[in-house]
């Protein structure tokens, strides 16, 4: 499946009011990312960092929810998810080439 195919299929399940365009999926993205982080935290706390097959599947399910919201944010910004991914990789390649992968700040 391509990014375009995923984005088109995901869009078919986006059932939020147009008045909340961008806001709704951005808040959902934050919530799902938090759920993913919380599950990882519990792996550290309760399982000494060891993933069971069940926990791995739960993490992948949360990651899928994160992906859905990323796709909706891109859609609501009238952006193609493929273009977003390509731009991100270009930015990271540039940082690597300039020795700026580490550090902080968006414009490094």
PDB file of C-alpha atoms in Angstrom:
ATOM      1  CA  UNK A   1       0.000   0.000   0.000  1.00  0.00           C
ATOM      2  CA  UNK A   2       1.286   3.471  -0.837  1.00  0.00           C
ATOM      3  CA  UNK A   3       0.939   6.602   1.257  1.00  0.00           C
ATOM      4  CA  UNK A   4      -1.603   7.912  -1.251  1.00  0.00           C
ATOM      5  CA  UNK A   5      -3.695   4.755  -1.021  1.00  0.00           C
ATOM      6  CA  UNK A   6      -3.598   4.820   2.762  1.00  0.00           C
ATOM      7  CA  UNK A   7      -4.546   8.495   2.903  1.00  0.00           C
ATOM      8  CA  UNK A   8      -7.485   7.975   0.540  1.00  0.00           C
ATOM      9  CA  UNK A   9      -8.789   4.971   2.477  1.00  0.00           C
ATOM     10  CA  UNK A  10      -8.289   6.670   5.846  1.00  0.00           C
ATOM     11  CA  UNK A  11     -10.189   9.730   4.615  1.00  0.00           C
ATOM     12  CA  UNK A  12     -13.257   7.541   4.095  1.00  0.00           C
ATOM     13  CA  UNK A  13     -13.440   6.918   7.853  1.00  0.00           C
ATOM     14  CA  UNK A  14     -12.945  10.549   8.953  1.00  0.00           C
ATOM     15  CA  UNK A  15     -16.252  11.350  10.621  1.00  0.00           C
ATOM     16  CA  UNK A  16     -15.694  14.686  12.290  1.00  0.00           C
ATOM     17  CA  UNK A  17     -17.427  18.003  11.577  1.00  0.00           C
ATOM     18  CA  UNK A  18     -15.806  20.221   8.958  1.00  0.00           C
ATOM     19  CA  UNK A  19     -15.936  23.078  11.471  1.00  0.00           C
ATOM     20  CA  UNK A  20     -13.282  21.200  13.460  1.00  0.00           C
ATOM     21  CA  UNK A  21     -11.080  20.523  10.459  1.00  0.00           C
ATOM     22  CA  UNK A  22      -7.442  20.389  11.500  1.00  0.00           C
ATOM     23  CA  UNK A  23      -8.249  20.884  15.205  1.00  0.00           C
ATOM     24  CA  UNK A  24      -9.959  17.512  15.693  1.00  0.00           C
ATOM     25  CA  UNK A  25      -7.260  15.339  14.092  1.00  0.00           C
ATOM     26  CA  UNK A  26      -4.452  17.332  15.703  1.00  0.00           C
ATOM     27  CA  UNK A  27      -5.921  16.763  19.158  1.00  0.00           C
ATOM     28  CA  UNK A  28      -6.537  13.114  18.261  1.00  0.00           C
ATOM     29  CA  UNK A  29      -2.914  12.760  17.165  1.00  0.00           C
ATOM     30  CA  UNK A  30      -1.700  14.136  20.485  1.00  0.00           C
ATOM     31  CA  UNK A  31      -4.003  11.748  22.356  1.00  0.00           C
ATOM     32  CA  UNK A  32      -2.971   8.665  20.392  1.00  0.00           C
ATOM     33  CA  UNK A  33       0.721   9.535  20.656  1.00  0.00           C
ATOM     34  CA  UNK A  34       0.190   9.832  24.394  1.00  0.00           C
ATOM     35  CA  UNK A  35      -1.478   6.413  24.506  1.00  0.00           C
ATOM     36  CA  UNK A  36       1.458   4.899  22.632  1.00  0.00           C
ATOM     37  CA  UNK A  37       3.945   6.571  24.972  1.00  0.00           C
ATOM     38  CA  UNK A  38       2.017   5.384  28.024  1.00  0.00           C
ATOM     39  CA  UNK A  39       2.054   1.777  26.821  1.00  0.00           C
ATOM     40  CA  UNK A  40       5.822   1.986  26.248  1.00  0.00           C
ATOM     41  CA  UNK A  41       6.245   3.500  29.720  1.00  0.00           C
ATOM     42  CA  UNK A  42       4.386   0.554  31.222  1.00  0.00           C
ATOM     43  CA  UNK A  43       6.648  -1.871  29.372  1.00  0.00           C
ATOM     44  CA  UNK A  44       9.595  -0.189  31.077  1.00  0.00           C
ATOM     45  CA  UNK A  45       7.907  -0.126  34.476  1.00  0.00           C
ATOM     46  CA  UNK A  46       6.150  -3.484  34.521  1.00  0.00           C
ATOM     47  CA  UNK A  47       8.170  -5.661  32.163  1.00  0.00           C
ATOM     48  CA  UNK A  48      11.701  -4.297  32.533  1.00  0.00           C
ATOM     49  CA  UNK A  49      11.575  -3.184  28.919  1.00  0.00           C
ATOM     50  CA  UNK A  50      10.821  -6.641  27.562  1.00  0.00           C
ATOM     51  CA  UNK A  51       8.159  -6.787  24.852  1.00  0.00           C
ATOM     52  CA  UNK A  52       5.763  -9.688  24.811  1.00  0.00           C
ATOM     53  CA  UNK A  53       4.059 -10.530  21.510  1.00  0.00           C
ATOM     54  CA  UNK A  54       0.784  -9.206  22.963  1.00  0.00           C
ATOM     55  CA  UNK A  55       2.293  -5.886  24.008  1.00  0.00           C
ATOM     56  CA  UNK A  56       4.008  -5.546  20.635  1.00  0.00           C
ATOM     57  CA  UNK A  57       0.647  -5.978  18.905  1.00  0.00           C
ATOM     58  CA  UNK A  58      -0.932  -3.397  21.210  1.00  0.00           C
ATOM     59  CA  UNK A  59       1.858  -0.937  20.402  1.00  0.00           C
ATOM     60  CA  UNK A  60       1.421  -1.525  16.684  1.00  0.00           C
ATOM     61  CA  UNK A  61      -2.320  -0.914  17.022  1.00  0.00           C
ATOM     62  CA  UNK A  62      -1.651   2.421  18.743  1.00  0.00           C
ATOM     63  CA  UNK A  63       0.908   3.271  16.067  1.00  0.00           C
ATOM     64  CA  UNK A  64      -1.762   2.631  13.460  1.00  0.00           C
ATOM     65  CA  UNK A  65      -4.039   5.089  15.245  1.00  0.00           C
ATOM     66  CA  UNK A  66      -1.222   7.658  15.223  1.00  0.00           C
ATOM     67  CA  UNK A  67      -0.791   7.094  11.482  1.00  0.00           C
ATOM     68  CA  UNK A  68      -4.509   7.612  10.867  1.00  0.00           C
ATOM     69  CA  UNK A  69      -4.434  10.978  12.606  1.00  0.00           C
ATOM     70  CA  UNK A  70      -1.241  12.012  10.791  1.00  0.00           C
ATOM     71  CA  UNK A  71      -2.998  11.220   7.514  1.00  0.00           C
ATOM     72  CA  UNK A  72      -6.028  13.295   8.535  1.00  0.00           C
ATOM     73  CA  UNK A  73      -3.907  16.275   9.540  1.00  0.00           C
ATOM     74  CA  UNK A  74      -2.182  16.098   6.154  1.00  0.00           C
ATOM     75  CA  UNK A  75      -5.547  15.830   4.400  1.00  0.00           C
ATOM     76  CA  UNK A  76      -6.931  18.805   6.301  1.00  0.00           C
ATOM     77  CA  UNK A  77      -3.844  20.796   5.309  1.00  0.00           C
ATOM     78  CA  UNK A  78      -4.519  19.824   1.668  1.00  0.00           C
ATOM     79  CA  UNK A  79      -1.207  17.971   1.639  1.00  0.00           C
ATOM     80  CA  UNK A  80      -0.268  14.611   0.232  1.00  0.00           C
ATOM     81  CA  UNK A  81       1.154  12.288   2.904  1.00  0.00           C
ATOM     82  CA  UNK A  82       3.765  11.092   0.408  1.00  0.00           C
ATOM     83  CA  UNK A  83       4.978  14.677  -0.059  1.00  0.00           C
ATOM     84  CA  UNK A  84       5.130  15.179   3.707  1.00  0.00           C
ATOM     85  CA  UNK A  85       7.221  12.012   4.092  1.00  0.00           C
ATOM     86  CA  UNK A  86       9.550  12.944   1.231  1.00  0.00           C
ATOM     87  CA  UNK A  87      10.068  16.472   2.582  1.00  0.00           C
ATOM     88  CA  UNK A  88      10.870  15.064   6.023  1.00  0.00           C
ATOM     89  CA  UNK A  89      13.476  12.680   4.603  1.00  0.00           C
ATOM     90  CA  UNK A  90      15.027  15.492   2.548  1.00  0.00           C
ATOM     91  CA  UNK A  91      15.299  17.606   5.714  1.00  0.00           C
ATOM     92  CA  UNK A  92      16.917  14.738   7.618  1.00  0.00           C
ATOM     93  CA  UNK A  93      19.355  13.976   4.788  1.00  0.00           C
ATOM     94  CA  UNK A  94      20.381  17.629   4.738  1.00  0.00           C
ATOM     95  CA  UNK A  95      20.957  17.616   8.488  1.00  0.00           C
ATOM     96  CA  UNK A  96      23.009  14.436   8.215  1.00  0.00           C
ATOM     97  CA  UNK A  97      25.081  15.876   5.377  1.00  0.00           C
ATOM     98  CA  UNK A  98      25.768  19.004   7.454  1.00  0.00           C
ATOM     99  CA  UNK A  99      26.438  17.052  10.652  1.00  0.00           C
ATOM    100  CA  UNK A 100      23.323  18.518  12.327  1.00  0.00           C
ATOM    101  CA  UNK A 101      21.307  15.402  13.206  1.00  0.00           C
ATOM    102  CA  UNK A 102      21.940  15.980  16.879  1.00  0.00           C
ATOM    103  CA  UNK A 103      21.067  19.121  18.739  1.00  0.00           C
ATOM    104  CA  UNK A 104      17.805  20.982  18.932  1.00  0.00           C
ATOM    105  CA  UNK A 105      15.835  23.480  16.945  1.00  0.00           C
ATOM    106  CA  UNK A 106      13.826  23.149  13.760  1.00  0.00           C
ATOM    107  CA  UNK A 107      16.218  25.178  11.625  1.00  0.00           C
ATOM    108  CA  UNK A 108      19.512  23.424  12.106  1.00  0.00           C
TER     109      UNK A 108
END
